[in-house]
Short mmCIF file of C-alpha atoms and ligand atoms in Angstrom, two decimals:
data_model
loop_
_atom_site.label_atom_id
_atom_site.label_comp_id
_atom_site.label_asym_id
_atom_site.label_seq_id
_atom_site.Cartn_x
_atom_site.Cartn_y
_atom_site.Cartn_z
CA MET A 1 79.84 145.22 102.61
CA PHE A 2 80.97 142.18 101.18
CA ILE A 3 84.83 142.23 100.15
CA GLY A 4 86.57 140.03 97.96
CA ILE A 5 90.34 139.99 97.11
CA ASP A 6 92.58 137.83 94.79
CA ASP A 7 95.87 137.44 92.93
CA THR A 8 98.01 139.96 94.88
CA ASP A 9 100.95 137.58 95.74
CA SER A 10 103.68 135.80 93.43
CA GLU A 11 106.01 132.57 93.74
CA ARG A 12 108.44 135.07 95.28
CA GLY A 13 106.28 135.91 98.15
CA LEU A 14 103.20 137.43 99.96
CA CYS A 15 99.83 135.67 100.16
CA THR A 16 96.35 136.89 99.49
CA THR A 17 95.07 135.28 102.79
CA TYR A 18 97.75 137.34 104.85
CA LEU A 19 96.72 140.54 103.02
CA SER A 20 93.12 140.10 103.98
CA ALA A 21 93.93 139.32 107.43
CA VAL A 22 95.95 142.47 107.84
CA LEU A 23 93.07 144.36 105.92
CA MET A 24 90.63 142.82 108.38
CA GLU A 25 92.59 143.98 111.30
CA ARG A 26 92.92 147.66 109.78
CA LEU A 27 88.93 147.49 109.27
CA ARG A 28 88.22 146.79 112.68
CA PRO A 29 87.89 150.76 113.68
CA LEU A 30 85.67 151.24 110.96
CA GLY A 31 83.13 148.66 111.42
CA GLU A 32 82.50 145.11 112.39
CA ILE A 33 83.25 141.81 110.61
CA ILE A 34 80.23 139.41 110.36
CA GLY A 35 80.83 135.50 110.55
CA ARG A 36 84.18 134.12 109.54
CA PRO A 37 86.26 135.01 106.68
CA LYS A 38 85.82 132.81 103.60
CA LEU A 39 89.08 130.95 102.09
CA ILE A 40 87.68 129.94 98.80
CA ARG A 41 89.49 127.66 96.20
CA LEU A 42 88.62 128.00 92.87
CA ASN A 43 89.14 125.69 89.70
CA PRO A 44 92.54 123.77 90.39
CA CYS A 45 93.04 124.09 86.54
CA ALA A 46 93.31 127.58 86.32
CA ARG A 47 95.94 128.54 84.31
CA TYR A 48 97.61 131.59 86.19
CA LYS A 49 97.28 130.34 89.57
CA THR A 50 100.41 130.89 91.93
CA ARG A 51 99.75 127.71 94.02
CA GLY A 52 96.47 126.61 95.08
CA ASN A 53 94.13 129.31 93.50
CA ALA A 54 92.78 130.53 96.57
CA ALA A 55 90.45 133.76 96.79
CA LEU A 56 89.23 135.50 99.90
CA ALA A 57 86.01 137.26 100.96
CA PHE A 58 84.72 138.79 104.18
CA GLN A 59 81.57 140.61 105.26
CA LEU A 60 82.02 143.97 107.15
CA GLU A 61 79.28 145.69 108.59
CA SER A 62 80.01 149.70 108.35
CA ASP A 63 78.59 152.94 107.87
CA ARG A 64 81.81 154.46 106.68
CA PRO A 65 81.88 152.68 103.34
CA GLU A 66 84.28 155.44 101.65
CA GLU A 67 87.04 155.05 104.27
CA VAL A 68 86.76 151.12 103.94
CA LYS A 69 87.39 151.47 100.38
CA ASP A 70 89.99 153.81 100.93
CA ALA A 71 91.69 151.44 103.20
CA ALA A 72 91.08 148.30 101.32
CA LEU A 73 92.93 149.93 98.24
CA LYS A 74 95.84 151.10 100.54
CA THR A 75 96.33 147.44 101.71
CA VAL A 76 96.09 146.11 98.18
CA LEU A 77 98.86 148.63 96.90
CA GLU A 78 101.15 147.99 100.04
CA LEU A 79 100.80 144.21 100.18
CA SER A 80 100.62 142.96 96.63
CA ASP A 81 103.71 141.91 94.49
CA PHE A 82 103.22 144.07 91.77
CA SER A 83 106.17 143.03 90.32
CA GLY A 84 105.17 139.39 89.87
CA MET A 85 104.61 138.47 86.09
CA ASN A 86 101.38 136.90 86.79
CA THR A 87 100.20 139.03 89.72
CA ASN A 88 96.89 140.78 88.61
CA PRO A 89 95.37 141.97 91.83
CA GLY A 90 91.48 142.25 92.06
CA LEU A 91 89.25 143.93 94.75
CA VAL A 92 85.56 143.98 94.77
CA ILE A 93 83.38 145.58 97.42
CA ALA A 94 79.58 144.62 96.80
CA PRO A 95 76.57 145.64 98.67
CA GLN A 96 75.09 142.25 98.97
CA VAL A 97 75.49 138.59 97.33
CA THR A 98 73.24 137.95 94.63
CA ALA A 99 72.16 134.66 92.86
CA GLN A 100 74.07 135.76 89.75
CA MET A 101 77.33 136.09 91.94
CA THR A 102 76.71 132.63 93.29
CA ALA A 103 76.26 131.33 89.98
CA PHE A 104 79.75 132.97 89.11
CA TYR A 105 81.55 131.34 91.96
CA GLN A 106 79.80 127.93 90.84
CA ARG A 107 81.34 128.43 87.07
CA ALA A 108 84.51 129.85 88.91
CA VAL A 109 85.18 126.67 90.79
CA THR A 110 84.64 124.28 87.96
CA GLU A 111 85.24 126.03 84.42
CA ILE A 112 87.77 128.26 83.16
CA LEU A 113 86.35 131.78 83.04
CA GLU A 114 87.63 135.18 81.33
CA ILE A 115 88.52 138.48 83.06
CA LYS A 116 85.77 139.96 80.85
CA GLU A 117 83.03 137.78 82.02
CA ALA A 118 83.78 138.90 85.62
CA LYS A 119 83.81 142.71 84.63
CA LYS A 120 80.44 142.25 82.88
CA LEU A 121 78.70 140.87 85.90
CA LEU A 122 80.28 143.55 88.06
CA ASP A 123 79.12 146.33 85.75
CA GLU A 124 75.48 144.66 85.43
CA GLU A 125 75.45 144.69 89.11
CA GLY A 126 76.57 148.18 89.53
CA ILE A 127 79.35 146.80 92.00
CA TRP A 128 82.30 148.85 92.96
CA TYR A 129 85.58 147.29 92.05
CA ARG A 130 89.22 148.01 91.14
CA GLY A 131 91.42 145.90 88.88
CA PHE A 132 95.13 146.28 88.73
CA LYS A 133 97.34 145.21 85.78
CA LYS A 134 95.43 142.89 83.85
CA GLY A 135 92.87 142.99 86.66
CA ARG A 136 92.37 139.19 86.55
CA GLY A 137 92.23 139.02 90.17
CA LEU A 138 88.76 140.24 89.72
CA ILE A 139 87.59 136.63 88.86
CA GLY A 140 88.50 135.19 91.97
CA ALA A 141 87.52 138.27 94.12
CA LEU A 142 83.93 138.41 92.89
CA ALA A 143 83.85 134.50 93.03
CA ALA A 144 84.85 134.35 96.55
CA ILE A 145 82.23 136.87 97.73
CA GLY A 146 79.44 134.91 95.70
CA ALA A 147 80.64 131.61 97.38
CA VAL A 148 77.55 130.28 99.10
CA LEU A 149 79.07 127.06 100.76
CA PRO A 150 76.37 124.21 101.30
CA ASP A 151 79.49 121.95 102.51
CA PHE A 152 82.60 123.59 104.11
CA THR A 153 85.39 123.03 106.45
CA TYR A 154 87.81 125.21 108.23
CA GLU A 155 91.26 126.03 108.32
CA LEU A 156 93.14 128.14 110.70
CA ILE A 157 96.48 129.96 109.18
CA ALA A 158 99.27 130.99 111.38
CA TYR A 159 101.14 133.76 109.82
CA ARG A 160 105.08 134.51 110.45
CA GLU A 161 106.68 137.64 111.83
CA ARG A 162 107.77 139.75 108.81
CA ALA A 163 111.26 139.67 109.87
CA ARG A 164 111.44 135.85 109.31
CA TRP A 165 109.75 135.77 105.72
CA GLY A 166 111.91 133.75 103.52
CA THR A 167 114.03 132.01 106.30
CA PRO A 168 113.47 128.22 107.12
CA ARG A 169 110.43 127.72 109.44
CA TYR A 170 110.83 126.46 112.94
CA ILE A 171 108.13 124.18 114.03
CA ASP A 172 108.86 121.59 116.70
CA ALA A 173 107.97 118.19 114.76
CA ALA A 174 106.83 116.11 117.66
CA SER A 175 104.24 118.77 118.67
CA VAL A 176 102.80 118.58 115.35
CA TRP A 177 102.40 114.80 115.73
CA ARG A 178 100.89 115.15 119.01
CA ALA A 179 98.50 117.41 117.55
CA ASP A 180 97.60 115.22 115.15
CA ALA A 181 97.22 112.36 117.39
CA LEU A 182 95.02 114.46 119.82
CA THR A 183 92.50 115.92 117.25
CA TYR A 184 92.39 113.50 114.29
CA PRO A 185 89.90 112.75 112.55
CA ARG A 186 88.41 116.28 113.58
CA THR A 187 91.56 117.82 111.97
CA TRP A 188 93.41 116.17 109.06
CA ASP A 189 96.04 116.59 106.60
CA THR A 190 98.46 118.24 109.44
CA VAL A 191 100.61 114.74 108.92
CA ASP A 192 100.86 112.12 106.31
CA HIS A 193 101.70 108.90 108.62
CA HIS A 194 102.16 106.52 105.54
CA ASN A 195 104.96 108.66 104.10
CA ASN A 196 106.09 109.96 107.53
CA ARG A 197 105.87 113.54 106.40
CA ILE A 198 104.53 116.72 108.15
CA VAL A 199 102.32 118.20 105.40
CA PHE A 200 100.81 121.34 107.10
CA ALA A 201 103.22 123.86 106.48
CA PRO A 202 104.60 125.39 103.06
CA HIS A 203 108.20 125.62 102.35
CA SER A 204 107.99 128.86 100.17
CA ALA A 205 108.97 132.62 101.12
CA ASP A 206 105.16 133.55 102.09
CA PRO A 207 104.29 134.69 105.29
CA VAL A 208 102.10 131.20 106.10
CA LEU A 209 103.47 129.56 109.06
CA PHE A 210 101.31 126.58 108.70
CA GLY A 211 97.42 125.67 108.32
CA ILE A 212 95.51 123.31 110.30
CA ARG A 213 92.44 121.95 108.62
CA GLY A 214 89.47 120.34 110.07
CA CYS A 215 85.58 120.46 110.67
CA ASP A 216 85.54 121.31 114.29
CA PRO A 217 86.83 124.93 115.55
CA GLN A 218 87.56 123.39 118.97
CA ALA A 219 89.64 120.62 117.57
CA ILE A 220 91.53 122.75 115.61
CA LEU A 221 92.28 125.01 118.39
CA GLU A 222 93.26 122.49 120.48
CA ALA A 223 95.74 121.41 117.82
CA PHE A 224 97.04 124.89 117.50
CA ARG A 225 97.43 125.17 121.20
CA THR A 226 99.39 121.97 121.03
CA ILE A 227 101.69 123.05 118.06
CA LYS A 228 105.36 124.66 119.51
CA SER A 229 106.90 126.92 116.92
CA GLU A 230 108.58 130.32 116.25
CA PRO A 231 106.28 133.30 117.25
CA VAL A 232 102.74 133.50 115.26
CA GLU A 233 102.44 137.11 114.17
CA ARG A 234 98.43 136.50 113.65
CA SER A 235 96.34 133.67 112.98
CA VAL A 236 92.94 133.53 111.33
CA LEU A 237 90.17 131.09 111.20
CA TYR A 238 88.59 130.63 107.99
CA GLN A 239 85.39 128.96 106.68
CA THR A 240 86.40 127.14 103.38
CA ASN A 241 85.22 124.94 100.53
CA GLN A 242 88.45 123.09 100.98
CA GLY A 243 88.00 119.30 101.34
CA THR A 244 84.46 119.60 99.87
CA ASP A 245 84.83 118.41 96.21
CA ALA A 246 83.23 121.75 95.17
CA HIS A 247 85.23 121.33 91.97
CA ILE A 248 83.93 118.05 90.88
CA GLN A 249 80.83 117.68 88.48
CA GLN A 250 79.15 114.38 87.60
CA GLY A 251 80.38 113.53 84.23
CA VAL A 252 80.50 110.93 81.34
CA VAL A 253 83.61 109.87 79.98
CA ALA A 254 82.41 110.72 76.45
CA ASP A 255 81.67 114.33 77.22
CA VAL A 256 84.58 115.44 79.51
CA ARG A 257 86.57 119.02 78.81
CA ASP A 258 89.89 119.93 79.52
CA CYS A 259 90.70 121.90 82.84
CA GLU A 260 87.70 120.62 84.37
CA SER A 261 87.27 117.99 87.21
CA TYR A 262 84.85 115.20 87.27
CA ARG A 263 83.51 111.97 88.77
CA LEU A 264 83.20 109.49 86.20
CA HIS A 265 81.77 105.89 85.93
CA GLY A 266 83.85 103.19 83.87
CA PHE A 267 85.43 99.91 83.48
CA VAL A 268 89.02 99.35 83.76
CA ALA A 269 90.01 98.37 80.05
CA GLU A 270 93.71 97.67 80.63
CA PRO A 271 95.78 96.98 83.56
CA ALA A 272 97.78 100.17 84.74
CA GLN A 273 101.21 100.85 82.95
CA ALA A 274 104.24 102.50 84.56
CA ILE A 275 106.13 105.00 82.81
CA ALA A 276 109.71 106.06 83.70
CA GLY A 277 109.35 108.36 86.72
CA GLY A 278 106.62 105.99 88.36
CA HIS A 279 104.08 107.41 86.94
CA LEU A 280 100.82 105.17 86.19
CA PHE A 281 98.27 105.08 83.67
CA PHE A 282 95.29 103.14 82.76
CA PRO A 283 92.30 103.37 80.32
CA LEU A 284 88.96 103.63 81.91
CA GLN A 285 86.07 102.76 79.23
CA ASN A 286 82.33 103.53 79.35
CA ASP A 287 80.53 102.36 76.35
CA ALA A 288 82.52 103.33 73.30
CA ALA A 289 84.34 106.12 75.10
CA ARG A 290 87.75 105.82 76.95
CA ILE A 291 89.74 108.00 78.92
CA ASN A 292 93.46 107.78 80.27
CA CYS A 293 93.64 108.00 84.04
CA ALA A 294 96.72 108.83 85.82
CA ALA A 295 98.13 108.11 89.39
CA PHE A 296 101.53 110.18 89.09
CA GLU A 297 104.62 109.66 91.23
CA PRO A 298 103.76 112.08 93.84
CA THR A 299 100.50 110.09 94.79
CA LYS A 300 103.05 107.44 96.42
CA ASN A 301 100.96 104.70 98.26
CA PHE A 302 97.76 105.14 96.05
CA ARG A 303 99.62 103.79 93.27
CA ALA A 304 99.82 100.43 94.78
CA VAL A 305 95.98 100.46 94.77
CA VAL A 306 96.10 101.55 91.10
CA LEU A 307 98.55 98.75 90.23
CA GLN A 308 95.92 95.84 91.43
CA LEU A 309 93.31 97.00 89.16
CA VAL A 310 92.25 94.43 86.32
CA LEU A 311 90.35 94.30 83.44
CA GLY A 312 86.94 94.63 84.04
CA ASP A 313 86.96 96.34 87.35
CA GLU A 314 83.71 98.72 87.62
CA LEU A 315 84.92 102.33 89.32
CA GLU A 316 84.09 105.87 89.80
CA VAL A 317 87.35 107.89 89.28
CA CYS A 318 87.23 111.45 90.79
CA GLY A 319 89.98 113.99 89.15
CA SER A 320 90.82 116.79 86.85
CA VAL A 321 90.94 116.41 82.96
CA GLN A 322 94.31 117.82 81.76
CA GLU A 323 95.38 117.13 78.19
CA GLY A 324 92.87 114.42 77.81
CA THR A 325 93.94 112.69 80.72
CA LEU A 326 92.19 112.48 84.05
CA ASN A 327 94.30 113.20 87.26
CA LEU A 328 93.26 110.84 89.89
CA GLU A 329 92.38 112.25 93.28
CA LYS A 330 90.25 109.03 94.37
CA ILE A 331 88.57 106.06 93.18
CA ASN A 332 85.59 104.18 94.22
CA ILE A 333 85.85 100.50 93.49
CA LEU A 334 82.16 99.38 92.71
CA HIS A 335 82.88 95.75 91.46
CA LEU A 336 85.77 93.62 91.15
CA ALA A 337 86.10 91.58 88.39
CA ASP A 338 87.47 88.01 88.52
CA LYS A 339 91.37 87.95 88.01
CA VAL A 340 92.04 84.80 86.11
CA GLU A 341 95.36 83.40 85.51
CA THR A 342 95.96 80.60 82.69
CA SER A 343 98.71 77.89 83.11
CA ALA A 344 99.82 74.68 81.98
CA PRO A 345 97.74 71.88 83.85
CA LEU A 346 98.96 69.57 86.42
CA CYS A 347 99.56 66.01 85.92
CA PRO A 348 96.49 64.11 87.40
CA LYS A 349 99.27 61.63 88.72
CA CYS A 350 102.07 63.03 90.09
CA GLN A 351 100.53 66.63 90.36
CA LYS A 352 103.58 68.26 88.93
CA ARG A 353 103.12 71.10 86.29
CA MET A 354 102.77 69.46 82.67
CA GLU A 355 104.94 70.68 79.76
CA SER A 356 104.18 71.57 76.26
CA ALA A 357 103.67 68.28 73.86
CA GLY A 358 104.37 70.73 70.91
CA LYS A 359 102.58 73.41 69.11
CA GLY A 360 98.97 72.31 69.11
CA GLN A 361 99.69 69.25 70.53
CA GLY A 362 98.50 70.01 74.15
CA TYR A 363 100.48 69.11 77.43
CA ARG A 364 102.04 65.95 78.42
CA CYS A 365 104.08 64.75 81.74
CA ARG A 366 107.18 62.89 80.31
CA ARG A 367 107.22 60.86 83.67
CA CYS A 368 103.97 59.44 84.14
CA LYS A 369 103.09 59.53 80.15
CA THR A 370 99.84 61.57 80.61
CA HIS A 371 98.39 64.00 78.57
CA ALA A 372 95.92 67.07 78.50
CA GLU A 373 94.36 69.43 75.65
CA GLY A 374 94.59 72.68 76.96
CA ARG A 375 95.82 75.34 79.49
CA VAL A 376 93.66 75.68 82.84
CA GLN A 377 92.08 78.58 84.15
CA GLN A 378 92.76 79.60 87.68
CA LEU A 379 90.84 82.20 89.82
CA LEU A 380 93.18 84.35 91.74
CA THR A 381 92.52 85.81 94.93
CA ARG A 382 92.17 89.90 94.85
CA ASN A 383 94.11 91.64 97.55
CA LEU A 384 91.74 94.41 97.22
CA GLU A 385 88.56 95.49 98.59
CA THR A 386 85.52 97.58 96.97
CA GLY A 387 85.07 101.08 98.42
CA TYR A 388 86.95 104.31 98.14
CA TYR A 389 90.60 104.82 97.89
CA GLU A 390 92.38 108.39 98.04
CA VAL A 391 95.91 109.76 97.42
CA PRO A 392 97.77 110.25 100.51
CA PRO A 393 97.69 113.58 102.38
CA ILE A 394 101.06 114.52 100.86
CA ALA A 395 99.18 114.65 97.17
CA ARG A 396 96.00 115.90 98.26
CA ARG A 397 94.57 118.82 96.52
CA HIS A 398 92.93 121.66 98.41
CA LEU A 399 89.57 120.97 97.32
CA SER A 400 89.29 117.22 97.26
CA LYS A 401 87.15 115.84 99.89
CA PRO A 402 89.32 113.55 102.12
CA LEU A 403 87.62 110.20 102.79
CA VAL A 404 87.90 110.85 106.75
CA ARG A 405 85.01 113.19 105.88
CA MET A 406 83.14 110.46 104.26
CA SER A 407 82.01 108.57 107.20
CA GLY A 408 79.09 105.85 106.45
CA GLU A 409 80.43 105.16 102.91
CA ASN A 410 82.96 102.18 102.39
CA VAL A 411 86.29 104.05 102.63
CA HIS A 412 89.94 103.32 103.08
CA PRO A 413 91.36 106.55 104.14
CA SER A 414 95.05 107.09 103.50
CA ARG A 415 96.39 108.28 106.94
P1 ATP B 1 97.60 131.65 96.38
O1 ATP B 1 97.25 130.22 96.61
O2 ATP B 1 99.23 131.62 96.79
O3 ATP B 1 96.82 132.77 96.92
P2 ATP B 1 96.79 131.32 93.87
O4 ATP B 1 97.28 130.24 93.31
O5 ATP B 1 95.54 131.75 94.54
O6 ATP B 1 97.83 131.87 94.79
P3 ATP B 1 96.40 133.65 92.20
O7 ATP B 1 97.65 134.47 92.43
O8 ATP B 1 95.27 133.83 93.02
O9 ATP B 1 96.95 132.08 92.53
O10 ATP B 1 96.25 133.63 90.56
C1 ATP B 1 94.98 132.86 90.17
C2 ATP B 1 94.28 133.78 89.14
O11 ATP B 1 93.40 132.88 88.17
C3 ATP B 1 93.78 135.00 89.71
O12 ATP B 1 93.56 136.09 89.02
C4 ATP B 1 92.36 134.41 89.67
O13 ATP B 1 91.21 135.63 89.57
C5 ATP B 1 92.02 133.53 88.62
N1 ATP B 1 91.14 132.52 88.33
C6 ATP B 1 90.57 131.86 89.33
N2 ATP B 1 89.62 130.80 88.97
C7 ATP B 1 89.62 131.02 87.61
C8 ATP B 1 88.82 130.23 86.56
N3 ATP B 1 88.08 129.65 87.12
N4 ATP B 1 89.02 130.87 85.50
C9 ATP B 1 90.06 131.63 85.05
N5 ATP B 1 90.69 132.35 86.05
C10 ATP B 1 90.53 132.10 87.27
#
């Protein structure tokens, strides 16, 4: 049995991953969990997401399917926040993962889908499901089951004791930095060195204490053992599409759609301009088409790279298109254009900067009585190298592939 769950939490509390962790425990007497549970992130532009658009799925071998459905239903009813305005739980239990379900996942991570599309596929395939309220969670629940992951990472999520939900988390900061030092780059995004912040713990009222991300379960467990904190009620190691760029489609500037994410090729058409609040924007051009690219204030030190781009730099950009603007997650500088500065010429005798001799009359040096026709061009050195640059861990989207996973490429990881 493949069990998928989504849309059970609200901004006020709870968490679909917690619900499935509790459900897995309750199902143990009824069967055997096969492999690792899947923590699946779907289209980050989906409108009704609470936070990171996560959905959950796991596989259970059981000869007591009716009792399994019963336990799953009870757990969804007990651990969902039905009062949440945008909480519309979905529970799907499928006997197998078909190619159509995998194609549905592929669409759910890249496009915006409608509830009726999920219901249509569920009905066509004769799959058992229950949708509550609007049943929007059926989209994520079905997609999570269908997710076949050619590339994947892991996340260990530690959960809090119930009595502490909603109170400040106690996590010993020094132990977190130590865990990072011991296990990076096999774990990542635990801390943000450049911005001097611990980034692996939420501040919301949900049951999550923290999450450790990485490519190696041993390293994740080592980090987990190193971290000192309030008691952990339970922890689960998930297999996940986080950190894989599963949402990114190869695209061209002229054809992008809103609410989808792309890798686009083009040339910087103008240097970046800042607006109030420290947000940066520059246009990327490919043939006749242009798109505005944004590095918002929360992307912090990434903006220093964007500020150094000049007219003609050849780039690949990755990010989501929202209201016609691509929100940058990373850039790949393919070729640096010449950065040229024009200035008044130097006097050939005294080597001092010459002054204008009047409109259209060239330049002169009063002292040496020398004269020159026009301004001179000077090639400036670029304090930038080609290769990939990314937003720092503090601003990373769950699905974005961190550069630390791209060894062999020309990368400049933000650490
Ligand atoms: P959390 O990360 O805290 O679990 P969340 O951010 O995952 O919360 P949900 O509460 O799961 O948010 O709400 C997201 C909703 O959007 C779900 O109902 C899910 O089925 C739906 N959804 C997911 N992907 C898409 C998509 N591609 N198109 C339309 N709806 C989607």
